[in-house]
Coordinates of C-alpha atoms in Angstrom, one line a residue:
A1 CA 128.1 -123.6 44.1
T2 CA 127.7 -125.4 40.8
K3 CA 127.1 -128.7 42.5
Q4 CA 124.5 -127.1 44.8
V5 CA 122.6 -125.8 41.7
R6 CA 122.9 -129.2 40.1
Y7 CA 121.3 -130.9 43.1
G8 CA 118.8 -128.2 43.7
A9 CA 120.3 -126.9 47.0
T10 CA 120.5 -123.4 45.7
S11 CA 119.2 -121.3 42.8
H12 CA 120.9 -120.4 39.5
L13 CA 120.7 -116.8 40.6
S14 CA 122.8 -117.6 43.7
L15 CA 125.4 -119.2 41.5
L16 CA 125.6 -116.2 39.2
N17 CA 126.0 -113.9 42.2
A18 CA 128.8 -116.1 43.6
Q19 CA 130.5 -116.0 40.2
R20 CA 130.1 -112.3 40.0
E21 CA 131.6 -111.8 43.4
Y22 CA 134.5 -114.0 42.6
H23 CA 135.3 -112.1 39.4
L24 CA 135.0 -108.8 41.1
A25 CA 137.4 -110.0 43.8
R26 CA 139.9 -111.1 41.1
I27 CA 139.7 -107.7 39.4
L28 CA 140.4 -106.0 42.7
L29 CA 143.4 -108.3 43.3
V30 CA 144.8 -107.5 39.8
Q31 CA 144.3 -103.7 40.4
A32 CA 146.0 -103.9 43.8
Q33 CA 148.9 -105.8 42.2
A34 CA 149.2 -103.2 39.5
L35 CA 149.3 -100.4 42.0
R36 CA 151.9 -102.2 44.0
F37 CA 154.1 -102.5 40.9
A38 CA 153.6 -98.9 40.0
D39 CA 154.5 -97.8 43.5
T40 CA 157.6 -100.0 43.4
A41 CA 158.7 -98.4 40.1
A42 CA 158.0 -94.9 41.5
L43 CA 160.1 -95.7 44.6
F44 CA 162.9 -97.1 42.4
Q45 CA 163.0 -93.9 40.4
A46 CA 162.8 -91.7 43.5
L47 CA 165.8 -93.5 44.9
G48 CA 167.8 -92.8 41.8
G49 CA 166.6 -95.4 39.3
G50 CA 167.4 -95.0 35.7
W51 CA 170.9 -96.4 35.7
W52 CA 170.1 -98.5 32.6
N53 CA 169.8 -95.3 30.5
R54 CA 173.1 -93.7 31.7
D55 CA 176.0 -93.7 29.2
I56 CA 179.0 -95.5 30.5
P57 CA 182.3 -94.9 28.7
S58 CA 184.1 -97.9 27.3
N59 CA 186.7 -97.7 30.1
G60 CA 183.9 -98.4 32.6
V61 CA 184.4 -95.1 34.6
S62 CA 181.3 -93.0 35.1
R63 CA 181.5 -89.4 33.9
R64 CA 180.2 -88.0 37.3

């Protein structure tokens, strides 16, 4: 799009709109990735995650 503006094939406004659409798409991608990571963490916790906070005695046997 930048080359098209440089050679007069399109307007500067079209370039700005294309850039805006690109950045909006990137924002949506990052939001989708963040939701996926949050969902993965929620699933991990629902399946019994949290083992890293459990106290394990020095003999290695769990107190359950």
